[in-house]
XYZ file of C-alpha atoms in Angstrom:
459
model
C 51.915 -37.137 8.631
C 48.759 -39.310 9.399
C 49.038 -42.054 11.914
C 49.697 -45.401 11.074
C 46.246 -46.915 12.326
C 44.680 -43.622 10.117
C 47.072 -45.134 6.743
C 45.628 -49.315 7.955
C 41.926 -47.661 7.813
C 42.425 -47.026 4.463
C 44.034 -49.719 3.455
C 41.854 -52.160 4.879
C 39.202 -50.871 2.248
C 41.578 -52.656 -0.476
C 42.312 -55.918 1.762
C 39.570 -57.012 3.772
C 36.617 -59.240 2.994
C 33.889 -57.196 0.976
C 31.328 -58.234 3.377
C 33.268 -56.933 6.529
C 33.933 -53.460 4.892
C 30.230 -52.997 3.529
C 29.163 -53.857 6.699
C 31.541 -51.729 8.669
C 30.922 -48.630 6.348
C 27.113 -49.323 5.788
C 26.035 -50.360 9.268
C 27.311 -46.854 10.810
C 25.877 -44.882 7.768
C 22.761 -46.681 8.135
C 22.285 -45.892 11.871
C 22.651 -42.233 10.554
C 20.675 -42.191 8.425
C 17.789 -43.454 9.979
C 18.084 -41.526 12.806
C 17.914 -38.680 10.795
C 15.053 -40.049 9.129
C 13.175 -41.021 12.303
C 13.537 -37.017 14.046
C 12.335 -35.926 10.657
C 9.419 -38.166 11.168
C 8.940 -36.748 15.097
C 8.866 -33.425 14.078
C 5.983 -34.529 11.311
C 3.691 -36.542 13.712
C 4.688 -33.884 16.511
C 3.742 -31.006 14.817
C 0.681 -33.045 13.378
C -0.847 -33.999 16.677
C 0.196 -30.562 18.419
C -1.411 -27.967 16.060
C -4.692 -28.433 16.145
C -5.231 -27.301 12.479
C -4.923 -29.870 9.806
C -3.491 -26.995 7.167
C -0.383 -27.475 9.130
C 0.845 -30.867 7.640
C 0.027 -29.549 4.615
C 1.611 -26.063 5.223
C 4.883 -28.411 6.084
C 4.626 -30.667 3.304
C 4.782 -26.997 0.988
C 8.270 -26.515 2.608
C 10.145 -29.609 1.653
C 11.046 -28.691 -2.083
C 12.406 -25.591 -0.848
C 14.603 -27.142 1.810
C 16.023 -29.206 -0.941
C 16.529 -26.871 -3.152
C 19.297 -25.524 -0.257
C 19.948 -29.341 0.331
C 21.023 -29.387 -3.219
C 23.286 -27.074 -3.560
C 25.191 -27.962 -0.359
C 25.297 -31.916 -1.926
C 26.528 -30.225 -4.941
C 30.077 -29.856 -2.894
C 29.645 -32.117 -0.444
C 29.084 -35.197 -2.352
C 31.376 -34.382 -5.189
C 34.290 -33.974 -2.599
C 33.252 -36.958 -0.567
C 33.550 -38.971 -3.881
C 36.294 -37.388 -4.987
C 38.504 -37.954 -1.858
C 37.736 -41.488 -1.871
C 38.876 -41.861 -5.116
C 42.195 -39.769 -4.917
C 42.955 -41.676 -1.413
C 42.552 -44.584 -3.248
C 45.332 -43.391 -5.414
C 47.213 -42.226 -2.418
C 47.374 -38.517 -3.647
C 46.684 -36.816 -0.036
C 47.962 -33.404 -0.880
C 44.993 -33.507 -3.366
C 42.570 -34.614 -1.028
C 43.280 -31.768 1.556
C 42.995 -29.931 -1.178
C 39.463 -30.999 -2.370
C 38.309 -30.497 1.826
C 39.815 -26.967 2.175
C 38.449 -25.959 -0.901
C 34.775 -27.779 -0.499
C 34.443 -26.069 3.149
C 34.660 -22.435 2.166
C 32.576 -22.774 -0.956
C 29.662 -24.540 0.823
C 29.753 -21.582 3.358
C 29.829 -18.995 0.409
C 27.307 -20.622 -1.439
C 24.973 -21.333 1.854
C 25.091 -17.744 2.687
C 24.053 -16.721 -0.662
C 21.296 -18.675 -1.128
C 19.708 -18.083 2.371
C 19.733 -14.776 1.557
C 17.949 -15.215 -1.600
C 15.024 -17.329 -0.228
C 14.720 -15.324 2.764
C 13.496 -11.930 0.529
C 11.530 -14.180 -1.574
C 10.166 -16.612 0.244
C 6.451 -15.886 -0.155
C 6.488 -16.410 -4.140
C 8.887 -19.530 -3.860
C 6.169 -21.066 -1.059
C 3.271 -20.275 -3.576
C 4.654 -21.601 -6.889
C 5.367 -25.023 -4.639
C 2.356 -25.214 -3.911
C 1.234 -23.129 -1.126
C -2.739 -22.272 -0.632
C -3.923 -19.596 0.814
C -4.912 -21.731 4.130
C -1.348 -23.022 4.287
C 0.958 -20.340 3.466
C 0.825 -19.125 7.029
C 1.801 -22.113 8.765
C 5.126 -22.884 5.901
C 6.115 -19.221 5.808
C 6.787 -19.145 9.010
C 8.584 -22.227 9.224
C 11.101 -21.426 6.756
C 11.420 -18.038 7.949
C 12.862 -19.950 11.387
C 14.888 -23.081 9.527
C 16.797 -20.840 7.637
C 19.275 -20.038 9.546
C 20.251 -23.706 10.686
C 20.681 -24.711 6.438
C 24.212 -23.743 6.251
C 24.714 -26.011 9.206
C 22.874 -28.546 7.926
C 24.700 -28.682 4.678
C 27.675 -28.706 6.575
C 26.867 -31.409 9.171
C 25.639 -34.198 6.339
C 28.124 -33.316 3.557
C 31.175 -33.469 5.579
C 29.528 -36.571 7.731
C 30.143 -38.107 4.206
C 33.708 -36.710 4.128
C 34.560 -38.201 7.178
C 32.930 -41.514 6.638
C 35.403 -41.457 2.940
C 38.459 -40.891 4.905
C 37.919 -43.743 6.837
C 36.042 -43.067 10.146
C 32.374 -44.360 9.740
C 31.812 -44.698 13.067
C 32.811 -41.645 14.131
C 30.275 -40.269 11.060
C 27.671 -42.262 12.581
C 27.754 -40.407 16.436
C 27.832 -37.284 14.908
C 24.245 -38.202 13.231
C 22.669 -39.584 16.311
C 23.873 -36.469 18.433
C 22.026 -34.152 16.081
C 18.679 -36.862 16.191
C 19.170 -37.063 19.783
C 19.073 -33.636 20.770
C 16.208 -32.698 18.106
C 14.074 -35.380 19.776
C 13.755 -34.061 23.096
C 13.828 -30.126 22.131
C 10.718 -30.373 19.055
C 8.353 -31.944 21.920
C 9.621 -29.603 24.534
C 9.330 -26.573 22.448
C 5.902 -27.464 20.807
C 4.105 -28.988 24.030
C 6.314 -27.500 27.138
C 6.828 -24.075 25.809
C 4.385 -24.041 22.978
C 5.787 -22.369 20.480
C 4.215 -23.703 17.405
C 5.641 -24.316 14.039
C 8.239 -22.542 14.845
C 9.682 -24.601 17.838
C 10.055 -27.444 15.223
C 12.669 -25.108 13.224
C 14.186 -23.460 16.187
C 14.853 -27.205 17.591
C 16.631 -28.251 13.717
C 18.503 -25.084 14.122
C 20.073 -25.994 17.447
C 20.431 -29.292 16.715
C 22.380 -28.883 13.437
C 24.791 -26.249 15.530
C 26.067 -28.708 17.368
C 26.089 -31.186 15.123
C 28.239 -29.424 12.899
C 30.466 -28.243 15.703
C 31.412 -32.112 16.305
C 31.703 -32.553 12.049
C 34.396 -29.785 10.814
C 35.616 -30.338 14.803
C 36.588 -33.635 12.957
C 38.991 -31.923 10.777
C 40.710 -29.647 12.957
C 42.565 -32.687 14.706
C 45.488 -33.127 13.147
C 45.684 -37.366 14.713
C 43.279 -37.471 11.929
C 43.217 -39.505 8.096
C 42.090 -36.444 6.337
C 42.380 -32.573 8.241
C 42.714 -29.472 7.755
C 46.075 -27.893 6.243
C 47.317 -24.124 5.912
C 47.357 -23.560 2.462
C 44.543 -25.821 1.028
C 41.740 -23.040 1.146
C 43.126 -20.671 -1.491
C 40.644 -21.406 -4.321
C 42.150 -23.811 -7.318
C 39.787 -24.059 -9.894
C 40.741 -27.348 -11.011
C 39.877 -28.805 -7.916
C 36.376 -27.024 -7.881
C 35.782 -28.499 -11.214
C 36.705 -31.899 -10.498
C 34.277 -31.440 -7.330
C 31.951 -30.145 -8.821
C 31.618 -32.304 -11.883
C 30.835 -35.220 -9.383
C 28.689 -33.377 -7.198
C 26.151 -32.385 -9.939
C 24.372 -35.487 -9.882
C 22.973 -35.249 -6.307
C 22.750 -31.560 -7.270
C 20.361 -32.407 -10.030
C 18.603 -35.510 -7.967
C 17.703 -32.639 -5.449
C 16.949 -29.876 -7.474
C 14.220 -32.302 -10.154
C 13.168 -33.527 -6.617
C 12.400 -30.328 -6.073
C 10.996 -29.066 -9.069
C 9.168 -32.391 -8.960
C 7.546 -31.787 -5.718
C 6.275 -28.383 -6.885
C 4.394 -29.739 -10.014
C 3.416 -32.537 -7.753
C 2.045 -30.098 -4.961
C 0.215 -28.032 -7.717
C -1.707 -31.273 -9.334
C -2.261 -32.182 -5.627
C -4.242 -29.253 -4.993
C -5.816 -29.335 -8.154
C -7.629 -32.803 -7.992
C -7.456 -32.684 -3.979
C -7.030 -29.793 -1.943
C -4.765 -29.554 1.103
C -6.348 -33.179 2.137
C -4.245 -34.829 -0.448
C -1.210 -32.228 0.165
C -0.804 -33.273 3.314
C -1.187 -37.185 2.229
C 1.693 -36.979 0.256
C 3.784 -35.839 3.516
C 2.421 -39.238 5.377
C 4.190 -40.851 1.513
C 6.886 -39.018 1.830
C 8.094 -39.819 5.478
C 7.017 -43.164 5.212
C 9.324 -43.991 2.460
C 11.892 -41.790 3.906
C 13.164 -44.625 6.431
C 13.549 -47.150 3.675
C 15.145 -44.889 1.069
C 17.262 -43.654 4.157
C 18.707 -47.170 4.836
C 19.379 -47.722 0.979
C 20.681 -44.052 0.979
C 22.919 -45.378 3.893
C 24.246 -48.785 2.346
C 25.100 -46.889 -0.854
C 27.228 -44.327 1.561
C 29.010 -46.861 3.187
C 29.442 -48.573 -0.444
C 30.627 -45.185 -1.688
C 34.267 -45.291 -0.269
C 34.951 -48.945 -1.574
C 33.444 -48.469 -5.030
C 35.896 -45.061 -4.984
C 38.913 -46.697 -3.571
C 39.118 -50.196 -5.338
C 38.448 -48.324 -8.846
C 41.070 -46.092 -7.839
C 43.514 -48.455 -7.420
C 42.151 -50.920 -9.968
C 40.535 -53.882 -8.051
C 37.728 -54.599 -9.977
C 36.618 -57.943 -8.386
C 35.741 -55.704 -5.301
C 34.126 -53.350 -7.636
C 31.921 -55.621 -8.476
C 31.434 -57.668 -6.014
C 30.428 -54.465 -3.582
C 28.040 -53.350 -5.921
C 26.280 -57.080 -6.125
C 25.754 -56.935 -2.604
C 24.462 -53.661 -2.276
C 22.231 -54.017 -4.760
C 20.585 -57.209 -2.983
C 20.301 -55.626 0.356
C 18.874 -52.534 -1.273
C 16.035 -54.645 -3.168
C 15.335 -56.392 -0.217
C 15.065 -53.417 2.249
C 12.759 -51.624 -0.358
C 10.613 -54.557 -0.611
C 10.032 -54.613 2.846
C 8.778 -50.888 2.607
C 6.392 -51.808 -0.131
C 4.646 -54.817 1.434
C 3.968 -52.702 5.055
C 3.002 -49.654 2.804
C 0.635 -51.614 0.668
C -0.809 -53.376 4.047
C -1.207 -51.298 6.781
C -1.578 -48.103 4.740
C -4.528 -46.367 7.824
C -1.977 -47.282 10.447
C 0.861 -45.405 9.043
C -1.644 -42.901 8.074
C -2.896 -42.181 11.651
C 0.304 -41.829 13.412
C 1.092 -38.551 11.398
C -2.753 -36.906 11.331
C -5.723 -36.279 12.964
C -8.037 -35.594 10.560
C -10.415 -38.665 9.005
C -10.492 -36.846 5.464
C -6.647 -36.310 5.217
C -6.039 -40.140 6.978
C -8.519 -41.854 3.811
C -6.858 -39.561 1.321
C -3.646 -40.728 2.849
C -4.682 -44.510 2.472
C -5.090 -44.121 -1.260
C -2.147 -42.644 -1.445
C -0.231 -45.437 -0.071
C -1.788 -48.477 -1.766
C -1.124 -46.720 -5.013
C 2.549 -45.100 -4.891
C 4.461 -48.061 -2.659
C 3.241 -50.479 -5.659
C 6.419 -49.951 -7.511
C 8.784 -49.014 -4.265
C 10.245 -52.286 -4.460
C 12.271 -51.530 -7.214
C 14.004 -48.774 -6.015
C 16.458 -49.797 -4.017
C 17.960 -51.099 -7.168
C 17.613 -47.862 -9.239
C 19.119 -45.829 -6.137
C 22.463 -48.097 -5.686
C 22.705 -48.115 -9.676
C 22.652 -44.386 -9.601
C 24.795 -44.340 -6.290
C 27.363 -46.934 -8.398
C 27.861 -44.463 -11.239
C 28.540 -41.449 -9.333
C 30.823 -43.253 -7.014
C 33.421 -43.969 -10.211
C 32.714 -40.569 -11.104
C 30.675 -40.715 -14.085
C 28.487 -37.835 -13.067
C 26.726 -38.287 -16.313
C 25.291 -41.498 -15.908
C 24.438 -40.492 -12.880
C 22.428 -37.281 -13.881
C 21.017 -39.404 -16.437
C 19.273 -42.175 -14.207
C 18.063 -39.639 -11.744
C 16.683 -37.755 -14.202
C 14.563 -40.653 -15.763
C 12.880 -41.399 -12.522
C 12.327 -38.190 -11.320
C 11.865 -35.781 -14.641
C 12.055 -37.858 -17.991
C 9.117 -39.874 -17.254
C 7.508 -38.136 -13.932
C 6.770 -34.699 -15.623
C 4.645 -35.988 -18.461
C 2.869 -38.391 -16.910
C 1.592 -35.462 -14.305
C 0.252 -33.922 -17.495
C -1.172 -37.156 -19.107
C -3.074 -39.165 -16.179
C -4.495 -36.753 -14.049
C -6.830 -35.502 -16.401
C -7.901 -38.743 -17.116
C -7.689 -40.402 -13.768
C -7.940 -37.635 -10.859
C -5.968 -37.600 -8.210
C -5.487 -41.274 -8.634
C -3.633 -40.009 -11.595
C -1.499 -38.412 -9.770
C -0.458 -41.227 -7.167
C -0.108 -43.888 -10.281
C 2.233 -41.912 -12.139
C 4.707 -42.972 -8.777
C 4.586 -46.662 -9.394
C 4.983 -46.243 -13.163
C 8.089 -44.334 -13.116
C 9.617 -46.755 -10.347
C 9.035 -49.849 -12.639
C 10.759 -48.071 -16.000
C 13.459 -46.180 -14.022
C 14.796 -49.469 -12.640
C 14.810 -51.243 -16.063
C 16.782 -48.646 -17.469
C 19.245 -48.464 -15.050
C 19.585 -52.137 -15.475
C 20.266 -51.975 -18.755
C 22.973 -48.984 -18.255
C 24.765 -50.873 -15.391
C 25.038 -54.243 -17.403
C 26.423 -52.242 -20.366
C 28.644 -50.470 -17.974
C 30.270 -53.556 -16.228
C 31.081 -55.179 -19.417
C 32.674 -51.926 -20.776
C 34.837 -51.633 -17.413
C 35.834 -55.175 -17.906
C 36.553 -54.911 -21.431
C 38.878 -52.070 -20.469
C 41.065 -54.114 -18.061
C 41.869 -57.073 -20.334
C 45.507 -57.583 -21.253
C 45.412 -56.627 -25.527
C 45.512 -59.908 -27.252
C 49.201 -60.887 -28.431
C 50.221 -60.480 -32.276
């Protein structure tokens, strides 16, 4: 049996003052976040500044869509069963949610080794319909040739950070994160400028670092002491708890995978109206905006658990009052990220490249695209809201009309019309309508959850 203070971290979720439990579950997820943000940012200005070659940020930039692609499909279990074990804890079914972990562990290892395998014989076609030039293919081949290995790891370290954070223990989920930032911190320098060994010091140094990072995460749920662990008998394959994970994890499968597919038509219109130069701007966009969508990414992960547990168990003031204050801190965080884009744009610019063509291509790029950032904070917590109750639908839906439903044609519309600058304004422009419909959606959805949980009126 779990021990008692194990049982009161749960039930504090239920008990204690909203504010207190977002901040308790937020702040930790938060630091996590951002730290992994920040090493992902070191390795960008490290590599920029110690290759002297500027096809290399470029070459890098050609990677990231394929790196989510694998991203995806480990948040495809990992999500679903962080959600889902919130929600059944909240219920206090436990057998279920040993269950869901058992079950999640071994297909995310299945799965991982599958599609490593896959991208590793065709990696050279997947880098060149992303986006990859003939200058650049070098410098990202190699790279993912290296980072492969540490993926499974990877998917393993952040989806079962979540798991762990869910079961109560978000501190614990945030030490694990800054171990893995730490140690990639000091080994990407030392590899690339002490033993010089290029691009591919960057990926040997994620590959290490997500080792023992995931040693400390599924190390987690081998101690017995512990909320949520592992129990003999819960990894035999049930297919109704795959489904139920599943089901919930396909909206962060599909945010990653139209991310992906998004980058790729993004990289090809990129090199169409700008070359590598505006390639490797969008990486400078992209890491920027990283840290801010990290911290929102981080509130709505230490919202997750409450949203799961309170509807679980049928507190809706919570519900609702979590989601209020999520959604302000969100706005206000992404705000913040769109004022310092929009006015020190050749600053952040600098820190990540060397070359003056890529840095003024880069300053464009920011004035235009962090226009509409602001808003989404809101559309991300939204999104977050729906897939924390479950609705994986609604939650497909909204991440869909950011990132395909309106992003997609406009690639096809402005360019031709407006050049690159067609390209960086169809950002903004999606941002702005994305957020209005997911306003619309949540407002319809609150009043349809409180409809639900009125008494029926007496005869």
């Amino acid at each position: 049996m779990p021990h008692t203070a194990s049982l009161n971290r749960l039930q504090e979720l239920a008990t204690a003052p909203i504010w207190r439990m977002l901040v308790k579950y937020s702040l930790p997820a938060v630091v996590g976040t951002v730290i992994s943000a920040v090493y992902n940012i070191i390795d960008s200005i490290v590599i920029g500044h110690a290759i002297d070659d500027p096809n290399v940020v470029a070459g890098i930039a050609v990677t990231f869509p394929v790196m989510n692609l694998g991203t995806a499909l480990g948040m495809l279990i990992g999500a679903g069963a962080a959600t889902r074990v919130s929600i059944v804890m909240g219920q206090n079914d436990r057998r279920r949610a040993e269950l869901i972990l058992g079950n999640s562990v071994q297909l995310t290892v299945i799965v991982g080794i599958i599609y490593i395998t896959l991208l590793a014989v065709f990696i050279t076609p997947i880098l060149n319909l992303f986006g990859a030039s003939p200058n650049t293919l070098p410098y990202a081949r190699e790279f993912m040739l290296w980072v492969l290995p540490g993926m499974v790891l990877m998917n393993l370290t952040f989806s079962y950070n979540n798991v762990m954070r869910a079961s109560g223990y978000p501190g614990k989920a945030m030490y694990t994160n800054m171990i893995g930032a730490g140690l990639n911190a000091i080994l990407a320098p030392t590899f690339l400028f002490g033993l010089h060994l290029g691009i591919k010091g960057a990926a040997i140094a994620t590959d290490i670092s997500m080792l023992v990072t995931s040693f400390f995460v599924m190390g987690h749920f081998f101690q017995k002491k512990n909320t949520l662990h592992f129990v003999r008998g819960t990894f035999k394959f049930q297919w109704p708890v795959i489904k139920s994970v599943l089901y919930i994890g396909m909206a962060p499968f599909l945010i990653n995978v139209a991310g992906a597919c998004i980058n790729a038509i993004v990289n090809n219109s990129l090199l169409k109206y700008g070359g590598d130069d505006a390639i490797a701007a969008v990486v400078v966009f992209n890491r920027f905006v990283t840290i801010f969508v990290f911290i929102v990414l981080g509130i709505c992960q230490g919202m997750q658990p409450i949203l799961g547990y309170n509807y679980g168990s049928g507190k809706l003031d919570r519900l609702f009052k979590t989601l209020r204050l999520a959604a302000t801190v969100a706005v206000i965080i992404t705000t913040i990220g769109s004022i310092i884009g929009a006015a020190m744009p050749g600053a952040i610019a600098s820190a990540f490249m060397q070359d003056e063509m890529q840095i003024q291509c880069a300053i464009n790029c920011l004035r235009i695209t962090t226009f509409g950032f602001w808003m989404v904070g809101f559309q991300i917590v939204a999104t977050n809201f729906f897939q924390s109750l479950g609705m994986a639908g609604k939650a497909v839906f909204l991440s869909l009309t950011r990132q395909v439903i309106f992003m997609i044609p406009l690639l096809f519309i402005l360019p031709p019309h407006f050049g690159l600058d067609g390209v960086w304004g169809a950002f903004p422009i999606c941002d702005y309508v994305s957020a209005i419909i997911a306003g619309l959606m949540l407002w319809w959805q609150v009043r349809h959850i409180r409809r639900a949980a009125m008494p029926a009126p007496l005869n």
